[in-house]
Amino acid sequence: MLAFSAAGTNEFAFDTGVLKGKLRAGGKSTGLSSVVHLPTGMTLDRSMGLFGHYRVFSGNKRYGTAAWDWPSDAKLRQDGSVEVRWPLAEDRPFELRAVYRWAAPNTLDLETSVQAKTNIAKFESFLASYFAEGFTNSCVYVRSNSQQGLEAADRSYGIWQAFPRDDQAVEIIKDGRWKYLPNPVDWAIGPRLVKPLGVRRCPENSLSAVLMSPPQDCFAVLTPFETELHRSMYLSLFGKDLKAGETARARARLVIGTKLAGETIDRLYQDYLRQDQ
């Protein structure tokens, strides 16, 4: 069975036969780390790992520095998935939860849910992935010059690039939430998303990491320009108003594969949407 296993207090290990590594290393509120692609022996992640909950925002407001700094607890569930919980706090009027689950040996599913204790405007959970040296190529599925498809995050767009779903998504990105210290970011707005779908590629061994989310759950895909040394990619999840007592969820998937052409990536995305219905 594809499953995580307990490896310490609030820490979990995995070995799917294709991917091996840790979830919440040291019991901290981070994502997957020390991730090795077993067929090639390549380490995939760096820094704060893959699919970690980073910034959390509402309208022109940021909650602390990052969700990975917040106290949290995690438990292994009977089906081999891991549930993480960040409880309500004095400075956070919501409870955040996340479930990590293996859908296939090379495919990780994540469902993030939030329960609001007060009315919250334009809530956002900013999901972060940091890739190892070699994952130089970054592209996003956008519409540009009347064409649509995976387009490279070219330096001409700017250093830090945001590819929003629509005009409302642009308003959220630009509402002031990214002005707070530390590490404020001035996102350059790129072409509009056709699908919440981004790819980080390692040309040396044809490995690709495909990040995806249903259209209603993700309002932007963000990345530094391709070949920039940060080698990160982000999904802006939710982007909606919440009423007191309301619970909302947002989903995302990470697929690791070799020699994934555009048609194959399209098929992976369509399969994901059908499974998610």
PDB file of C-alpha atoms in Angstrom:
ATOM      1  CA  MET A   1       0.000   0.000   0.000  1.00  0.00           C
ATOM      2  CA  LEU A   2       1.203   3.509  -0.782  1.00  0.00           C
ATOM      3  CA  ALA A   3       1.555   5.082   2.630  1.00  0.00           C
ATOM      4  CA  PHE A   4       3.538   7.277   4.949  1.00  0.00           C
ATOM      5  CA  SER A   5       5.024   5.749   8.103  1.00  0.00           C
ATOM      6  CA  ALA A   6       5.741   7.304  11.480  1.00  0.00           C
ATOM      7  CA  ALA A   7       9.414   8.239  11.861  1.00  0.00           C
ATOM      8  CA  GLY A   8       9.395  10.283  15.065  1.00  0.00           C
ATOM      9  CA  THR A   9       7.228  12.857  16.789  1.00  0.00           C
ATOM     10  CA  ASN A  10       5.179  14.563  14.072  1.00  0.00           C
ATOM     11  CA  GLU A  11       7.631  13.267  11.444  1.00  0.00           C
ATOM     12  CA  PHE A  12       6.888  10.738   8.709  1.00  0.00           C
ATOM     13  CA  ALA A  13       8.816   8.774   6.098  1.00  0.00           C
ATOM     14  CA  PHE A  14       7.868   7.429   2.700  1.00  0.00           C
ATOM     15  CA  ASP A  15       9.234   5.017   0.104  1.00  0.00           C
ATOM     16  CA  THR A  16       6.873   4.534  -2.811  1.00  0.00           C
ATOM     17  CA  GLY A  17       9.351   2.612  -4.947  1.00  0.00           C
ATOM     18  CA  VAL A  18       9.818   5.742  -7.063  1.00  0.00           C
ATOM     19  CA  LEU A  19      10.192   8.464  -4.432  1.00  0.00           C
ATOM     20  CA  LYS A  20      11.769   8.254  -0.988  1.00  0.00           C
ATOM     21  CA  GLY A  21      12.081  10.909   1.710  1.00  0.00           C
ATOM     22  CA  LYS A  22      10.501  12.636   4.678  1.00  0.00           C
ATOM     23  CA  LEU A  23       7.400  14.630   5.484  1.00  0.00           C
ATOM     24  CA  ARG A  24       7.684  17.196   8.304  1.00  0.00           C
ATOM     25  CA  ALA A  25      11.352  16.491   9.004  1.00  0.00           C
ATOM     26  CA  GLY A  26      12.144  17.097  12.660  1.00  0.00           C
ATOM     27  CA  GLY A  27       8.432  17.419  13.384  1.00  0.00           C
ATOM     28  CA  LYS A  28       8.347  20.882  11.823  1.00  0.00           C
ATOM     29  CA  SER A  29       5.523  22.315   9.714  1.00  0.00           C
ATOM     30  CA  THR A  30       7.276  21.818   6.400  1.00  0.00           C
ATOM     31  CA  GLY A  31       6.440  19.690   3.384  1.00  0.00           C
ATOM     32  CA  LEU A  32       8.400  16.895   1.729  1.00  0.00           C
ATOM     33  CA  SER A  33      12.195  16.968   2.100  1.00  0.00           C
ATOM     34  CA  SER A  34      15.219  14.803   1.284  1.00  0.00           C
ATOM     35  CA  VAL A  35      13.141  13.568  -1.640  1.00  0.00           C
ATOM     36  CA  VAL A  36      15.072  11.153  -3.848  1.00  0.00           C
ATOM     37  CA  HIS A  37      13.880   9.958  -7.247  1.00  0.00           C
ATOM     38  CA  LEU A  38      14.991   6.339  -6.925  1.00  0.00           C
ATOM     39  CA  PRO A  39      15.288   5.461 -10.650  1.00  0.00           C
ATOM     40  CA  THR A  40      17.837   8.267 -11.187  1.00  0.00           C
ATOM     41  CA  GLY A  41      19.157   8.688  -7.633  1.00  0.00           C
ATOM     42  CA  MET A  42      18.559  12.438  -7.904  1.00  0.00           C
ATOM     43  CA  THR A  43      17.527  14.561  -4.928  1.00  0.00           C
ATOM     44  CA  LEU A  44      14.582  16.718  -5.967  1.00  0.00           C
ATOM     45  CA  ASP A  45      14.232  19.347  -3.231  1.00  0.00           C
ATOM     46  CA  ARG A  46      16.201  21.971  -1.363  1.00  0.00           C
ATOM     47  CA  SER A  47      15.597  24.610   1.305  1.00  0.00           C
ATOM     48  CA  MET A  48      12.070  24.224   2.736  1.00  0.00           C
ATOM     49  CA  GLY A  49      11.164  21.291   0.521  1.00  0.00           C
ATOM     50  CA  LEU A  50       8.162  20.506  -1.666  1.00  0.00           C
ATOM     51  CA  PHE A  51       4.482  21.303  -1.134  1.00  0.00           C
ATOM     52  CA  GLY A  52       4.974  23.188   2.114  1.00  0.00           C
ATOM     53  CA  HIS A  53       2.494  25.747   3.458  1.00  0.00           C
ATOM     54  CA  TYR A  54       4.347  29.055   3.392  1.00  0.00           C
ATOM     55  CA  ARG A  55       2.582  32.434   3.496  1.00  0.00           C
ATOM     56  CA  VAL A  56      -1.013  32.765   4.642  1.00  0.00           C
ATOM     57  CA  PHE A  57      -2.936  35.929   3.817  1.00  0.00           C
ATOM     58  CA  SER A  58      -6.270  37.687   3.798  1.00  0.00           C
ATOM     59  CA  GLY A  59      -7.109  41.082   2.281  1.00  0.00           C
ATOM     60  CA  ASN A  60      -3.977  43.264   2.643  1.00  0.00           C
ATOM     61  CA  LYS A  61      -2.888  41.178   5.645  1.00  0.00           C
ATOM     62  CA  ARG A  62      -0.264  38.505   6.317  1.00  0.00           C
ATOM     63  CA  TYR A  63      -0.465  36.107   9.254  1.00  0.00           C
ATOM     64  CA  GLY A  64       2.994  35.910  10.792  1.00  0.00           C
ATOM     65  CA  THR A  65       5.960  35.044   8.603  1.00  0.00           C
ATOM     66  CA  ALA A  66       5.033  31.549   7.436  1.00  0.00           C
ATOM     67  CA  ALA A  67       2.818  28.623   8.384  1.00  0.00           C
ATOM     68  CA  TRP A  68       5.955  26.516   8.756  1.00  0.00           C
ATOM     69  CA  ASP A  69       6.771  28.629  11.849  1.00  0.00           C
ATOM     70  CA  TRP A  70       3.433  27.905  13.534  1.00  0.00           C
ATOM     71  CA  PRO A  71       2.901  25.184  16.145  1.00  0.00           C
ATOM     72  CA  SER A  72       1.157  22.211  14.579  1.00  0.00           C
ATOM     73  CA  ASP A  73       0.454  18.563  15.153  1.00  0.00           C
ATOM     74  CA  ALA A  74       0.176  15.702  12.710  1.00  0.00           C
ATOM     75  CA  LYS A  75      -1.150  12.166  12.744  1.00  0.00           C
ATOM     76  CA  LEU A  76      -0.902   9.106  10.548  1.00  0.00           C
ATOM     77  CA  ARG A  77      -4.330   7.989   9.386  1.00  0.00           C
ATOM     78  CA  GLN A  78      -5.467   4.418   8.800  1.00  0.00           C
ATOM     79  CA  ASP A  79      -5.272   4.789   5.023  1.00  0.00           C
ATOM     80  CA  GLY A  80      -1.595   5.789   5.204  1.00  0.00           C
ATOM     81  CA  SER A  81      -2.196   9.504   4.657  1.00  0.00           C
ATOM     82  CA  VAL A  82      -0.994  12.201   7.075  1.00  0.00           C
ATOM     83  CA  GLU A  83      -3.249  14.897   8.509  1.00  0.00           C
ATOM     84  CA  VAL A  84      -1.674  18.136   9.734  1.00  0.00           C
ATOM     85  CA  ARG A  85      -3.473  20.674  11.932  1.00  0.00           C
ATOM     86  CA  TRP A  86      -2.565  24.265  12.731  1.00  0.00           C
ATOM     87  CA  PRO A  87      -4.949  25.302  15.522  1.00  0.00           C
ATOM     88  CA  LEU A  88      -6.715  28.593  16.049  1.00  0.00           C
ATOM     89  CA  ALA A  89      -4.492  31.253  17.622  1.00  0.00           C
ATOM     90  CA  GLU A  90      -4.959  34.747  19.008  1.00  0.00           C
ATOM     91  CA  ASP A  91      -3.487  36.288  15.861  1.00  0.00           C
ATOM     92  CA  ARG A  92      -5.055  33.764  13.450  1.00  0.00           C
ATOM     93  CA  PRO A  93      -8.870  33.644  13.336  1.00  0.00           C
ATOM     94  CA  PHE A  94      -8.957  30.308  11.534  1.00  0.00           C
ATOM     95  CA  GLU A  95      -7.939  26.679  11.814  1.00  0.00           C
ATOM     96  CA  LEU A  96      -5.859  25.251   8.983  1.00  0.00           C
ATOM     97  CA  ARG A  97      -5.642  21.560   8.104  1.00  0.00           C
ATOM     98  CA  ALA A  98      -3.842  19.604   5.401  1.00  0.00           C
ATOM     99  CA  VAL A  99      -3.928  15.977   4.281  1.00  0.00           C
ATOM    100  CA  TYR A 100      -1.009  14.480   2.329  1.00  0.00           C
ATOM    101  CA  ARG A 101      -1.813  11.293   0.418  1.00  0.00           C
ATOM    102  CA  TRP A 102      -0.034   9.182  -2.216  1.00  0.00           C
ATOM    103  CA  ALA A 103      -2.198   8.659  -5.298  1.00  0.00           C
ATOM    104  CA  ALA A 104       0.515   6.730  -7.190  1.00  0.00           C
ATOM    105  CA  PRO A 105       4.225   5.957  -6.649  1.00  0.00           C
ATOM    106  CA  ASN A 106       5.123   9.241  -8.391  1.00  0.00           C
ATOM    107  CA  THR A 107       2.032  11.284  -7.452  1.00  0.00           C
ATOM    108  CA  LEU A 108       1.274  13.188  -4.241  1.00  0.00           C
ATOM    109  CA  ASP A 109      -2.148  14.676  -3.494  1.00  0.00           C
ATOM    110  CA  LEU A 110      -2.668  17.459  -0.980  1.00  0.00           C
ATOM    111  CA  GLU A 111      -5.937  18.812   0.346  1.00  0.00           C
ATOM    112  CA  THR A 112      -5.800  21.989   2.426  1.00  0.00           C
ATOM    113  CA  SER A 113      -8.855  23.110   4.390  1.00  0.00           C
ATOM    114  CA  VAL A 114      -9.580  26.207   6.430  1.00  0.00           C
ATOM    115  CA  GLN A 115     -12.325  26.872   8.949  1.00  0.00           C
ATOM    116  CA  ALA A 116     -12.945  30.569   9.565  1.00  0.00           C
ATOM    117  CA  LYS A 117     -13.876  31.779  13.051  1.00  0.00           C
ATOM    118  CA  THR A 118     -14.699  35.294  11.805  1.00  0.00           C
ATOM    119  CA  ASN A 119     -15.422  36.766   8.389  1.00  0.00           C
ATOM    120  CA  ILE A 120     -12.202  36.702   6.349  1.00  0.00           C
ATOM    121  CA  ALA A 121     -11.717  38.504   3.026  1.00  0.00           C
ATOM    122  CA  LYS A 122      -9.696  37.016   0.163  1.00  0.00           C
ATOM    123  CA  PHE A 123      -8.098  34.187   2.141  1.00  0.00           C
ATOM    124  CA  GLU A 124      -4.970  32.675   0.598  1.00  0.00           C
ATOM    125  CA  SER A 125      -2.738  29.731   1.411  1.00  0.00           C
ATOM    126  CA  PHE A 126       0.504  30.091  -0.557  1.00  0.00           C
ATOM    127  CA  LEU A 127       1.906  26.630  -1.312  1.00  0.00           C
ATOM    128  CA  ALA A 128       5.665  26.536  -1.880  1.00  0.00           C
ATOM    129  CA  SER A 129       8.054  24.110  -3.579  1.00  0.00           C
ATOM    130  CA  TYR A 130      11.849  24.539  -3.770  1.00  0.00           C
ATOM    131  CA  PHE A 131      13.766  22.396  -6.237  1.00  0.00           C
ATOM    132  CA  ALA A 132      17.317  21.095  -6.289  1.00  0.00           C
ATOM    133  CA  GLU A 133      20.116  22.299  -8.514  1.00  0.00           C
ATOM    134  CA  GLY A 134      19.428  21.129 -12.040  1.00  0.00           C
ATOM    135  CA  PHE A 135      15.727  22.051 -12.090  1.00  0.00           C
ATOM    136  CA  THR A 136      16.488  25.169 -14.059  1.00  0.00           C
ATOM    137  CA  ASN A 137      13.549  25.264 -16.475  1.00  0.00           C
ATOM    138  CA  SER A 138      10.225  26.714 -15.352  1.00  0.00           C
ATOM    139  CA  CYS A 139       7.042  26.957 -17.408  1.00  0.00           C
ATOM    140  CA  VAL A 140       3.362  27.702 -16.786  1.00  0.00           C
ATOM    141  CA  TYR A 141       0.227  26.872 -18.812  1.00  0.00           C
ATOM    142  CA  VAL A 142      -0.936  30.274 -20.063  1.00  0.00           C
ATOM    143  CA  ARG A 143      -2.540  32.100 -22.960  1.00  0.00           C
ATOM    144  CA  SER A 144      -0.110  34.394 -24.779  1.00  0.00           C
ATOM    145  CA  ASN A 145      -0.392  36.032 -28.210  1.00  0.00           C
ATOM    146  CA  SER A 146      -3.642  34.137 -28.897  1.00  0.00           C
ATOM    147  CA  GLN A 147      -1.870  30.835 -28.246  1.00  0.00           C
ATOM    148  CA  GLN A 148      -2.188  28.631 -25.200  1.00  0.00           C
ATOM    149  CA  GLY A 149       0.131  26.045 -23.707  1.00  0.00           C
ATOM    150  CA  LEU A 150       3.162  25.664 -21.478  1.00  0.00           C
ATOM    151  CA  GLU A 151       5.260  28.804 -21.800  1.00  0.00           C
ATOM    152  CA  ALA A 152       8.702  29.386 -20.308  1.00  0.00           C
ATOM    153  CA  ALA A 153       8.970  31.909 -17.480  1.00  0.00           C
ATOM    154  CA  ASP A 154      11.161  34.158 -19.599  1.00  0.00           C
ATOM    155  CA  ARG A 155      13.391  36.785 -17.978  1.00  0.00           C
ATOM    156  CA  SER A 156      11.615  39.472 -20.028  1.00  0.00           C
ATOM    157  CA  TYR A 157       8.534  39.197 -17.783  1.00  0.00           C
ATOM    158  CA  GLY A 158      10.544  40.154 -14.683  1.00  0.00           C
ATOM    159  CA  ILE A 159      12.376  38.415 -11.855  1.00  0.00           C
ATOM    160  CA  TRP A 160       9.399  37.267  -9.761  1.00  0.00           C
ATOM    161  CA  GLN A 161       6.511  36.318 -12.013  1.00  0.00           C
ATOM    162  CA  ALA A 162       2.827  35.744 -11.227  1.00  0.00           C
ATOM    163  CA  PHE A 163       0.486  34.155 -13.742  1.00  0.00           C
ATOM    164  CA  PRO A 164      -3.043  34.956 -12.526  1.00  0.00           C
ATOM    165  CA  ARG A 165      -6.345  33.294 -13.390  1.00  0.00           C
ATOM    166  CA  ASP A 166      -8.202  36.565 -14.070  1.00  0.00           C
ATOM    167  CA  ASP A 167      -8.435  40.263 -13.161  1.00  0.00           C
ATOM    168  CA  GLN A 168      -9.768  39.452  -9.699  1.00  0.00           C
ATOM    169  CA  ALA A 169      -6.663  37.350  -9.053  1.00  0.00           C
ATOM    170  CA  VAL A 170      -4.479  40.319 -10.042  1.00  0.00           C
ATOM    171  CA  GLU A 171      -6.322  42.501  -7.521  1.00  0.00           C
ATOM    172  CA  ILE A 172      -5.638  39.969  -4.761  1.00  0.00           C
ATOM    173  CA  ILE A 173      -1.936  39.717  -5.599  1.00  0.00           C
ATOM    174  CA  LYS A 174      -1.629  43.521  -5.683  1.00  0.00           C
ATOM    175  CA  ASP A 175      -3.759  44.369  -2.598  1.00  0.00           C
ATOM    176  CA  GLY A 176      -0.707  44.984  -0.392  1.00  0.00           C
ATOM    177  CA  ARG A 177      -0.302  41.520   1.138  1.00  0.00           C
ATOM    178  CA  TRP A 178       3.151  41.141  -0.436  1.00  0.00           C
ATOM    179  CA  LYS A 179       4.509  44.430   0.952  1.00  0.00           C
ATOM    180  CA  TYR A 180       5.171  43.204   4.494  1.00  0.00           C
ATOM    181  CA  LEU A 181       8.619  42.435   5.889  1.00  0.00           C
ATOM    182  CA  PRO A 182      10.459  40.133   5.852  1.00  0.00           C
ATOM    183  CA  ASN A 183      10.996  39.362   2.181  1.00  0.00           C
ATOM    184  CA  PRO A 184       8.392  41.507   0.439  1.00  0.00           C
ATOM    185  CA  VAL A 185       7.922  40.644  -3.230  1.00  0.00           C
ATOM    186  CA  ASP A 186       6.920  42.834  -6.159  1.00  0.00           C
ATOM    187  CA  TRP A 187       5.324  40.299  -8.478  1.00  0.00           C
ATOM    188  CA  ALA A 188       5.446  41.033 -12.215  1.00  0.00           C
ATOM    189  CA  ILE A 189       2.083  40.068 -13.688  1.00  0.00           C
ATOM    190  CA  GLY A 190       2.445  37.700 -16.629  1.00  0.00           C
ATOM    191  CA  PRO A 191      -0.045  36.251 -19.106  1.00  0.00           C
ATOM    192  CA  ARG A 192      -3.307  34.767 -17.839  1.00  0.00           C
ATOM    193  CA  LEU A 193      -3.520  31.165 -16.721  1.00  0.00           C
ATOM    194  CA  VAL A 194      -5.446  28.740 -18.881  1.00  0.00           C
ATOM    195  CA  LYS A 195      -4.934  25.970 -16.333  1.00  0.00           C
ATOM    196  CA  PRO A 196      -3.382  26.084 -12.839  1.00  0.00           C
ATOM    197  CA  LEU A 197      -0.481  24.015 -14.093  1.00  0.00           C
ATOM    198  CA  GLY A 198       3.256  24.622 -13.714  1.00  0.00           C
ATOM    199  CA  VAL A 199       6.328  22.544 -14.515  1.00  0.00           C
ATOM    200  CA  ARG A 200       9.902  22.538 -13.222  1.00  0.00           C
ATOM    201  CA  ARG A 201      12.274  20.572 -15.459  1.00  0.00           C
ATOM    202  CA  CYS A 202      15.777  19.176 -15.049  1.00  0.00           C
ATOM    203  CA  PRO A 203      17.194  19.037 -18.606  1.00  0.00           C
ATOM    204  CA  GLU A 204      20.170  16.913 -17.554  1.00  0.00           C
ATOM    205  CA  ASN A 205      18.078  13.799 -16.944  1.00  0.00           C
ATOM    206  CA  SER A 206      14.677  14.806 -18.401  1.00  0.00           C
ATOM    207  CA  LEU A 207      13.001  14.801 -14.974  1.00  0.00           C
ATOM    208  CA  SER A 208       9.938  16.991 -14.557  1.00  0.00           C
ATOM    209  CA  ALA A 209       7.934  18.069 -11.531  1.00  0.00           C
ATOM    210  CA  VAL A 210       4.362  18.939 -12.499  1.00  0.00           C
ATOM    211  CA  LEU A 211       2.301  21.051 -10.073  1.00  0.00           C
ATOM    212  CA  MET A 212      -1.434  21.287 -10.641  1.00  0.00           C
ATOM    213  CA  SER A 213      -4.701  22.292  -8.999  1.00  0.00           C
ATOM    214  CA  PRO A 214      -8.379  22.443 -10.029  1.00  0.00           C
ATOM    215  CA  PRO A 215      -9.263  25.807 -11.628  1.00  0.00           C
ATOM    216  CA  GLN A 216     -11.619  26.827  -8.816  1.00  0.00           C
ATOM    217  CA  ASP A 217      -9.006  26.125  -6.114  1.00  0.00           C
ATOM    218  CA  CYS A 218      -5.950  28.007  -7.413  1.00  0.00           C
ATOM    219  CA  PHE A 219      -5.941  31.625  -8.593  1.00  0.00           C
ATOM    220  CA  ALA A 220      -2.278  31.970  -9.623  1.00  0.00           C
ATOM    221  CA  VAL A 221       0.898  30.036 -10.400  1.00  0.00           C
ATOM    222  CA  LEU A 222       4.077  31.915  -9.485  1.00  0.00           C
ATOM    223  CA  THR A 223       7.774  31.402 -10.149  1.00  0.00           C
ATOM    224  CA  PRO A 224      11.022  33.300 -10.566  1.00  0.00           C
ATOM    225  CA  PHE A 225      12.206  33.496 -14.156  1.00  0.00           C
ATOM    226  CA  GLU A 226      13.572  30.298 -15.584  1.00  0.00           C
ATOM    227  CA  THR A 227      17.258  29.671 -14.706  1.00  0.00           C
ATOM    228  CA  GLU A 228      17.027  32.039 -11.688  1.00  0.00           C
ATOM    229  CA  LEU A 229      18.876  30.312  -8.826  1.00  0.00           C
ATOM    230  CA  HIS A 230      15.889  30.254  -6.444  1.00  0.00           C
ATOM    231  CA  ARG A 231      14.368  27.366  -8.463  1.00  0.00           C
ATOM    232  CA  SER A 232      10.969  27.654  -6.782  1.00  0.00           C
ATOM    233  CA  MET A 233       7.345  27.389  -7.834  1.00  0.00           C
ATOM    234  CA  TYR A 234       4.187  28.348  -5.947  1.00  0.00           C
ATOM    235  CA  LEU A 235       0.436  27.832  -6.075  1.00  0.00           C
ATOM    236  CA  SER A 236      -1.865  30.536  -4.672  1.00  0.00           C
ATOM    237  CA  LEU A 237      -4.767  28.567  -3.208  1.00  0.00           C
ATOM    238  CA  PHE A 238      -8.306  29.697  -2.269  1.00  0.00           C
ATOM    239  CA  GLY A 239      -8.500  33.456  -3.039  1.00  0.00           C
ATOM    240  CA  LYS A 240     -12.023  33.708  -1.693  1.00  0.00           C
ATOM    241  CA  ASP A 241     -14.048  35.380   1.047  1.00  0.00           C
ATOM    242  CA  LEU A 242     -14.976  33.184   4.018  1.00  0.00           C
ATOM    243  CA  LYS A 243     -17.864  33.666   6.415  1.00  0.00           C
ATOM    244  CA  ALA A 244     -17.579  32.939  10.137  1.00  0.00           C
ATOM    245  CA  GLY A 245     -17.996  29.205  10.651  1.00  0.00           C
ATOM    246  CA  GLU A 246     -17.434  28.378   6.984  1.00  0.00           C
ATOM    247  CA  THR A 247     -15.025  25.616   5.929  1.00  0.00           C
ATOM    248  CA  ALA A 248     -13.396  25.700   2.503  1.00  0.00           C
ATOM    249  CA  ARG A 249     -10.925  23.364   0.838  1.00  0.00           C
ATOM    250  CA  ALA A 250      -8.350  23.573  -1.945  1.00  0.00           C
ATOM    251  CA  ARG A 251      -6.534  20.722  -3.644  1.00  0.00           C
ATOM    252  CA  ALA A 252      -3.192  20.323  -5.366  1.00  0.00           C
ATOM    253  CA  ARG A 253      -1.171  17.519  -6.925  1.00  0.00           C
ATOM    254  CA  LEU A 254       2.548  16.954  -7.532  1.00  0.00           C
ATOM    255  CA  VAL A 255       3.659  14.473 -10.224  1.00  0.00           C
ATOM    256  CA  ILE A 256       7.278  13.480 -10.852  1.00  0.00           C
ATOM    257  CA  GLY A 257       8.120  11.907 -14.196  1.00  0.00           C
ATOM    258  CA  THR A 258      10.709  11.550 -16.948  1.00  0.00           C
ATOM    259  CA  LYS A 259      10.378  12.756 -20.521  1.00  0.00           C
ATOM    260  CA  LEU A 260       6.944  14.291 -19.919  1.00  0.00           C
ATOM    261  CA  ALA A 261       5.894  16.019 -23.124  1.00  0.00           C
ATOM    262  CA  GLY A 262       3.128  18.613 -23.320  1.00  0.00           C
ATOM    263  CA  GLU A 263       0.477  16.118 -24.450  1.00  0.00           C
ATOM    264  CA  THR A 264       1.307  13.792 -21.565  1.00  0.00           C
ATOM    265  CA  ILE A 265       1.099  16.655 -19.075  1.00  0.00           C
ATOM    266  CA  ASP A 266      -2.279  17.667 -20.524  1.00  0.00           C
ATOM    267  CA  ARG A 267      -3.509  14.103 -20.052  1.00  0.00           C
ATOM    268  CA  LEU A 268      -2.209  13.983 -16.482  1.00  0.00           C
ATOM    269  CA  TYR A 269      -4.139  17.161 -15.723  1.00  0.00           C
ATOM    270  CA  GLN A 270      -7.369  15.966 -17.294  1.00  0.00           C
ATOM    271  CA  ASP A 271      -7.082  12.650 -15.413  1.00  0.00           C
ATOM    272  CA  TYR A 272      -6.647  14.616 -12.197  1.00  0.00           C
ATOM    273  CA  LEU A 273      -9.763  16.686 -12.808  1.00  0.00           C
ATOM    274  CA  ARG A 274     -11.817  13.568 -13.541  1.00  0.00           C
ATOM    275  CA  GLN A 275     -10.590  11.868 -10.368  1.00  0.00           C
ATOM    276  CA  ASP A 276     -11.318  14.984  -8.328  1.00  0.00           C
ATOM    277  CA  GLN A 277     -14.986  15.175  -9.319  1.00  0.00           C
TER     278      GLN A 277
END
